Coordinates of C-alpha atoms in Angstrom, one line a residue:
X1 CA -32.6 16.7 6.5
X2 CA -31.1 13.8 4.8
X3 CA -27.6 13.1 3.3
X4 CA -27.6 13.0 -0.2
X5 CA -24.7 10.9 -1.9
X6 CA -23.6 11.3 -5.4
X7 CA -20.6 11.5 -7.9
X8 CA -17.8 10.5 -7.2
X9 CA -16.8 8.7 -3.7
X10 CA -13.7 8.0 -2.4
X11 CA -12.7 5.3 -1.1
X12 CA -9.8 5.9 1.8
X13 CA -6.7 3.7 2.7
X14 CA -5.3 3.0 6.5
X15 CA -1.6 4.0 6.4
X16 CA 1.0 1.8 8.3
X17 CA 4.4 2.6 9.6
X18 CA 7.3 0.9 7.3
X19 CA 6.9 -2.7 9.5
X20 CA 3.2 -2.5 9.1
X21 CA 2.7 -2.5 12.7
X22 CA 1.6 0.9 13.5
X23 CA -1.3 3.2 12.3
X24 CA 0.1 6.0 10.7
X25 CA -3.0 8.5 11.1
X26 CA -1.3 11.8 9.8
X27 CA -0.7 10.2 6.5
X28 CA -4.1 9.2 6.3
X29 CA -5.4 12.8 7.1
X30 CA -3.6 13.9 3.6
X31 CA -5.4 11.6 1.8
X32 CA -7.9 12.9 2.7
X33 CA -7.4 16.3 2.8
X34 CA -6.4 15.2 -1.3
X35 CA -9.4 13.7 -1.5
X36 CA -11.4 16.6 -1.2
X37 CA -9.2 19.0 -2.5
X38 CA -9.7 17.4 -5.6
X39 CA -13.7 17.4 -5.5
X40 CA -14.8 14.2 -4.5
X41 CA -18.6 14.0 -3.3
X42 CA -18.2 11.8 -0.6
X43 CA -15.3 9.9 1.3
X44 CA -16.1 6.4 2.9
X45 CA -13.3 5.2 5.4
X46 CA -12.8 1.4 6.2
X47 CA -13.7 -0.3 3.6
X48 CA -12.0 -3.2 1.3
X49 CA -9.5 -0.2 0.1
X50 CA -9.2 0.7 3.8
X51 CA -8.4 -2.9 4.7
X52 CA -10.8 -2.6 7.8
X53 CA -10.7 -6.5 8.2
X54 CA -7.3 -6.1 9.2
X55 CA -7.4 -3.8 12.1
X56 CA -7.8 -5.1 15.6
X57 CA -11.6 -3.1 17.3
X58 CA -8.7 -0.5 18.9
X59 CA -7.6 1.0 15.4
X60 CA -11.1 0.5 13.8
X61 CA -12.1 2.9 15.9
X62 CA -9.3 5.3 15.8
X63 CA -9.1 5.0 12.4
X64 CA -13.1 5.6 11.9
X65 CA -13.1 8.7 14.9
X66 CA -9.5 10.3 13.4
X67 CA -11.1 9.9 9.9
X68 CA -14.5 11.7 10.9
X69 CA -12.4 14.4 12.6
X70 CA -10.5 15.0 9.7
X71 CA -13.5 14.9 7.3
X72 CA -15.4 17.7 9.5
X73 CA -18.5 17.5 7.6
X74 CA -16.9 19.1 4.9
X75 CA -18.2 16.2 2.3
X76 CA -20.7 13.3 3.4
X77 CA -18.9 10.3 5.1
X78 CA -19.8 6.5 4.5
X79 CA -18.2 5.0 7.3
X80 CA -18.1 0.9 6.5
X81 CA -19.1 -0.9 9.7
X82 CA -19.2 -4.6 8.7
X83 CA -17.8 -7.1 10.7
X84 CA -18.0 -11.5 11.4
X85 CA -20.8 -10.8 13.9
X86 CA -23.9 -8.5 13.7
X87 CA -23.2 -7.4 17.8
X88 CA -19.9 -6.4 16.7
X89 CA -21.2 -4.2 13.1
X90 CA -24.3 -2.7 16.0
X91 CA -21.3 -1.5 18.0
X92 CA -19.3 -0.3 15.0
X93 CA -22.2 1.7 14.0
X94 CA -23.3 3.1 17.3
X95 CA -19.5 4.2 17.4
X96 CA -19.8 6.1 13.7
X97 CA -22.8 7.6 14.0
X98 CA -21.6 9.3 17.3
X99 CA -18.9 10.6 16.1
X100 CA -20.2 12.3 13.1
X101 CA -20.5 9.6 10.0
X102 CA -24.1 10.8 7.6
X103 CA -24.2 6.7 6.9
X104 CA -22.5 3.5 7.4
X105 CA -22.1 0.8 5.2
X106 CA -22.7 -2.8 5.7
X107 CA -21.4 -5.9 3.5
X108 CA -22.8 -9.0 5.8
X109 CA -19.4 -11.1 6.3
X110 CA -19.6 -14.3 7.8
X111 CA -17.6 -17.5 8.0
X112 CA -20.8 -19.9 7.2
X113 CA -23.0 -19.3 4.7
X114 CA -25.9 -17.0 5.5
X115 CA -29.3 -17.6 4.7
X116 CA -31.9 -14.6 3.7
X117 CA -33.5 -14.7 7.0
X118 CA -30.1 -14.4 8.6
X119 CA -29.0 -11.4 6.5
X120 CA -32.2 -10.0 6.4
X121 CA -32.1 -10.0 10.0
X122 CA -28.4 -9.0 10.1
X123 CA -29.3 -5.6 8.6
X124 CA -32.7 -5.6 10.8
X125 CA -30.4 -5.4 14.5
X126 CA -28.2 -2.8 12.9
X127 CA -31.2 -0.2 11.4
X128 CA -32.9 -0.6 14.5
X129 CA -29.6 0.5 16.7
X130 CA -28.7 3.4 14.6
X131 CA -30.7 6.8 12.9
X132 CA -28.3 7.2 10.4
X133 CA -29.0 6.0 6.6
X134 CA -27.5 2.8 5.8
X135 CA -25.5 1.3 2.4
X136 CA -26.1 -2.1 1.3
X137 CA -23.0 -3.3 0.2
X138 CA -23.1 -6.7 -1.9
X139 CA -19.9 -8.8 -2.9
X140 CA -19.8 -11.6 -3.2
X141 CA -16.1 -11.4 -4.3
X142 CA -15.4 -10.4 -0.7
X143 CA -17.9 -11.5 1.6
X144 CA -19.0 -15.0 0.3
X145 CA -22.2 -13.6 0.1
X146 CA -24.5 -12.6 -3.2
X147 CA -27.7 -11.0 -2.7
X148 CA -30.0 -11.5 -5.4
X149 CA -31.7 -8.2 -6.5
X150 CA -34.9 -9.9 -4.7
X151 CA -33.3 -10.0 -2.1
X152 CA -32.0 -6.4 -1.6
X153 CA -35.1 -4.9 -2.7
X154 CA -37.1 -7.0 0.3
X155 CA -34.5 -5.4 2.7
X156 CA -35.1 -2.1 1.5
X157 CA -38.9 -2.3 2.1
X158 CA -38.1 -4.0 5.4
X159 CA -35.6 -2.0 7.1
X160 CA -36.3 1.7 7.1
X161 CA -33.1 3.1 6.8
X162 CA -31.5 0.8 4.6
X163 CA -31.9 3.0 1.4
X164 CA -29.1 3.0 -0.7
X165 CA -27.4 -0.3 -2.4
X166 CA -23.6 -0.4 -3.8
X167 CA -23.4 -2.8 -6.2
X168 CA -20.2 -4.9 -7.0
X169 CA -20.5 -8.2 -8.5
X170 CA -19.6 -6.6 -11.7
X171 CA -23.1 -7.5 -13.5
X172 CA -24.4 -4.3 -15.4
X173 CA -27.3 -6.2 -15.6
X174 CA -28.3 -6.3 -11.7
X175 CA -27.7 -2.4 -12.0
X176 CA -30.5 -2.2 -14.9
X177 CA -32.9 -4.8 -12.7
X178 CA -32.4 -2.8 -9.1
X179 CA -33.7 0.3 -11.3
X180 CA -36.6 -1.6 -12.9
X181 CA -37.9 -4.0 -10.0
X182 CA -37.1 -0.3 -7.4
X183 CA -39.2 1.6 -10.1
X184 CA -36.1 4.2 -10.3
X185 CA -37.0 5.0 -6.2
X186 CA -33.9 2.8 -4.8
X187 CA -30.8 4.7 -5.2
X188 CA -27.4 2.6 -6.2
X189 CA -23.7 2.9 -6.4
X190 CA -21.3 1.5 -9.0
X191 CA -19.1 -0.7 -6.6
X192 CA -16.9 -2.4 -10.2
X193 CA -13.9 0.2 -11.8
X194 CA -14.1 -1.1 -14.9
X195 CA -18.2 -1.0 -15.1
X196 CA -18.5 2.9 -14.1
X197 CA -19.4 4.2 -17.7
X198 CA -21.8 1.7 -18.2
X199 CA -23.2 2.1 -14.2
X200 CA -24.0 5.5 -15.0
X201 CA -25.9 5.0 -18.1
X202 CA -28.0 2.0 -16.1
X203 CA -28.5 5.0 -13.2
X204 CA -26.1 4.6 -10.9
X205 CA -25.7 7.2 -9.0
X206 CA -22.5 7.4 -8.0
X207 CA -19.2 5.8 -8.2
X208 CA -17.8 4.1 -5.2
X209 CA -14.1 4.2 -6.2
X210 CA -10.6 3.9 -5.0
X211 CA -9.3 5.3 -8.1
X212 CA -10.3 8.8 -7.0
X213 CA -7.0 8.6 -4.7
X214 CA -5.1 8.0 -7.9
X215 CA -7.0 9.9 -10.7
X216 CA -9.3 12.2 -9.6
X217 CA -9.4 14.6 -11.8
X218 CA -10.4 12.2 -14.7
X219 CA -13.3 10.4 -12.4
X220 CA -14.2 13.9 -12.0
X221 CA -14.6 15.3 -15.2
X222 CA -16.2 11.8 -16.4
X223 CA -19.2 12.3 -13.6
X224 CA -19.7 15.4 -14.8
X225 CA -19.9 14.8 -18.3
X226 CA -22.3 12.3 -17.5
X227 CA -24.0 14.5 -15.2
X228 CA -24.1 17.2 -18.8
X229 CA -25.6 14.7 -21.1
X230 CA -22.1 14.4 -22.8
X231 CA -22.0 10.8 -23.4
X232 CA -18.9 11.3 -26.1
X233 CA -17.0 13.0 -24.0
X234 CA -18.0 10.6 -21.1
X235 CA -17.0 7.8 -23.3
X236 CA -13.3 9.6 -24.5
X237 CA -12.5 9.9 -20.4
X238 CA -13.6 6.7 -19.5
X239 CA -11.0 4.5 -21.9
X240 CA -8.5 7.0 -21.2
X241 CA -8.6 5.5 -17.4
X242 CA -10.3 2.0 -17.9
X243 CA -6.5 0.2 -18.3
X244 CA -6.1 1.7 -14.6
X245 CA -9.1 0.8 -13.4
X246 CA -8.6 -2.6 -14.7
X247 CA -4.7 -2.6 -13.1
X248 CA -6.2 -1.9 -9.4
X249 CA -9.1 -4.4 -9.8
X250 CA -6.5 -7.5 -11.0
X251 CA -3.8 -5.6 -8.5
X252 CA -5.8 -5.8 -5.4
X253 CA -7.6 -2.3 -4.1
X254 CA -4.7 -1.7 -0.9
X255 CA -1.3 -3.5 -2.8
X256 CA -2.3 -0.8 -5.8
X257 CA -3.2 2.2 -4.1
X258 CA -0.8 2.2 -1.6
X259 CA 1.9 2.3 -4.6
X260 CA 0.3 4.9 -6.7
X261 CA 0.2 7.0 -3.7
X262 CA 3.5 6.4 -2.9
X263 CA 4.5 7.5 -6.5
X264 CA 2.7 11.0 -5.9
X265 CA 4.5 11.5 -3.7
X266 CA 2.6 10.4 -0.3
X267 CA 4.4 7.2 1.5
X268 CA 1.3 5.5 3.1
X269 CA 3.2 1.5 3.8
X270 CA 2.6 -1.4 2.6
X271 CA -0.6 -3.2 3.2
X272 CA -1.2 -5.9 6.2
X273 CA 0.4 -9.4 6.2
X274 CA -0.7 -11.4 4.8
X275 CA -1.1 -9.2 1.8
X276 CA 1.9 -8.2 -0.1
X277 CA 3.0 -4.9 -2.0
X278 CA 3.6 -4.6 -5.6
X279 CA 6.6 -6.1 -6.8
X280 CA 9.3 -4.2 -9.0
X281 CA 8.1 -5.4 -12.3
X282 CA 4.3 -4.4 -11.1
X283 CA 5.1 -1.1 -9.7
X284 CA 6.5 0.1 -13.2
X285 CA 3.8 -1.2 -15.1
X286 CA 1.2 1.1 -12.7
X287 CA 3.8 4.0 -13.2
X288 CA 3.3 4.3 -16.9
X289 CA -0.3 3.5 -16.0
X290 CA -0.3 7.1 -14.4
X291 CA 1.6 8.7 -16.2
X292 CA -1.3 7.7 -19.9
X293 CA -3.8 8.6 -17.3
X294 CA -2.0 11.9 -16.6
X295 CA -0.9 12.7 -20.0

């Protein structure tokens, strides 16, 4: 039977001891124990939030097996796989499916520009290694890299269990032309904060967010009033939490996280050199950020 995703998916972060040295894996077990305490549908470990680039192959996999261990199959997991080389994102995903993960997630990284035969290839080598769904991840933002909706589509038909795509260029309109040229049968994820009222509305269906470690009570109740038909109230929660969501897009996903969860009350380190925490004057700004949001 396969996985379905929807709603709202959280996005974890990888805790570091005070010198940003060491894992610090019981922190991130709260997180996610908060995570789905507080409903989320799904919870995908390693990603941008999780800063997976950083970790040598030794903590990606402790992070990814502790993380799966935690979860316990008691919401979906989306474990992101993607690294430099496609050997290395097969042997990320052999690792995830074995121990548990109901998809991976792949964004194809590379120094040098790829070209479509490379990607689609990329994404080829890790379907054929794996029986597990996988998550097309394009971001340019991130990887270098922006698939065209052509593009995506083509991989989808290609590669049989590539069939989901989170979107995060922050164009509403590729979300409208992935459900026109998919002919609504090619599932996507809103990837972009600040576009997640308008995601859902194109047919997005679900929200790929860090915010849920933050404020997730309010993505909650806006999935569901979407999920109800209730586009007012959708509407009312969505600016109540858009300056936020803006602050941790312009903040950077670990640099803001990390802080906010420090604030309530869960110290989780700074984020890997060469990326810096928030300074003074930017912490207080995401403090009264919380507290409108929690108001």
């Amino acid at each position: 039977m396969t996985t379905e995703f929807h709603g709202i998916i959280g996005y974890t972060i990888t805790p570091f001891s005070a010198d940003g040295e060491q894992l610090d894996l019981p922190a991130l077990g709260q997180s996610i124990h908060r995570l789905i305490d507080h409903g989320v549908q799904a919870i995908a470990p390693l990603g941008s939030t999780g800063e997976g680039a950083y970790l040598s192959d030794e903590e990606w996999r402790q992070v990814a097996e502790y993380s799966l261990a935690r979860i316990a199959g008691r919401v979906p997991s989306i474990v992101s796989v993607s690294d430099l080389t496609t050997a290395s994102a097969v042997r990320r995903a052999r690792f995830a499916q074995q121990h548990g993960a109901d998809a991976v997630m792949v964004l194809p990284s590379a120094y040098w520009k790829l070209g479509e035969t490379e990607i689609i290839q990329h994404y080829r080598a890790i379907g054929a290694a794996i029986d597990i769904p996988i998550m097309l991840y394009n971001n340019p933002a991130t990887s270098g890299t922006d698939m065209s909706v052509e593009l995506i589509l083509r991989i989808v038909r290609e590669v049989d269990n590539v069939t989901m795509v989170k979107e995060s260029t922050g164009d509403i309109q590729r979300m409208h032309k992935l459900h026109l040229l998919g002919e609504g049968q090619v599932p996507f994820y809103n990837g972009c904060n600040p576009l997640a009222l308008e995601a859902f509305v194109a047919g997005a269906k679900g929200w790929c967010t860090a915010a849920a470690n933050l404020i997730p009570d309010l993505n909650q109740r806006l999935y569901q009033a979407i999920r109800a038909g209730d586009l007012a109230q959708a509407k009312a929660l969505f600016y109540r939490q858009l300056p936020l969501l803006d602050f941790i897009l312009k903040g950077g996903l670990p640099a803001t996280i990390k802080a906010g969860l420090a604030m309530t009350g869960l110290p989780v380190g700074e984020p890997r050199r060469p990326v810096f925490g928030l300074d003074e004057q930017t912490r207080q700004a995401l403090q009264a950020l919380l507290r409108h949001c929690h108001a």
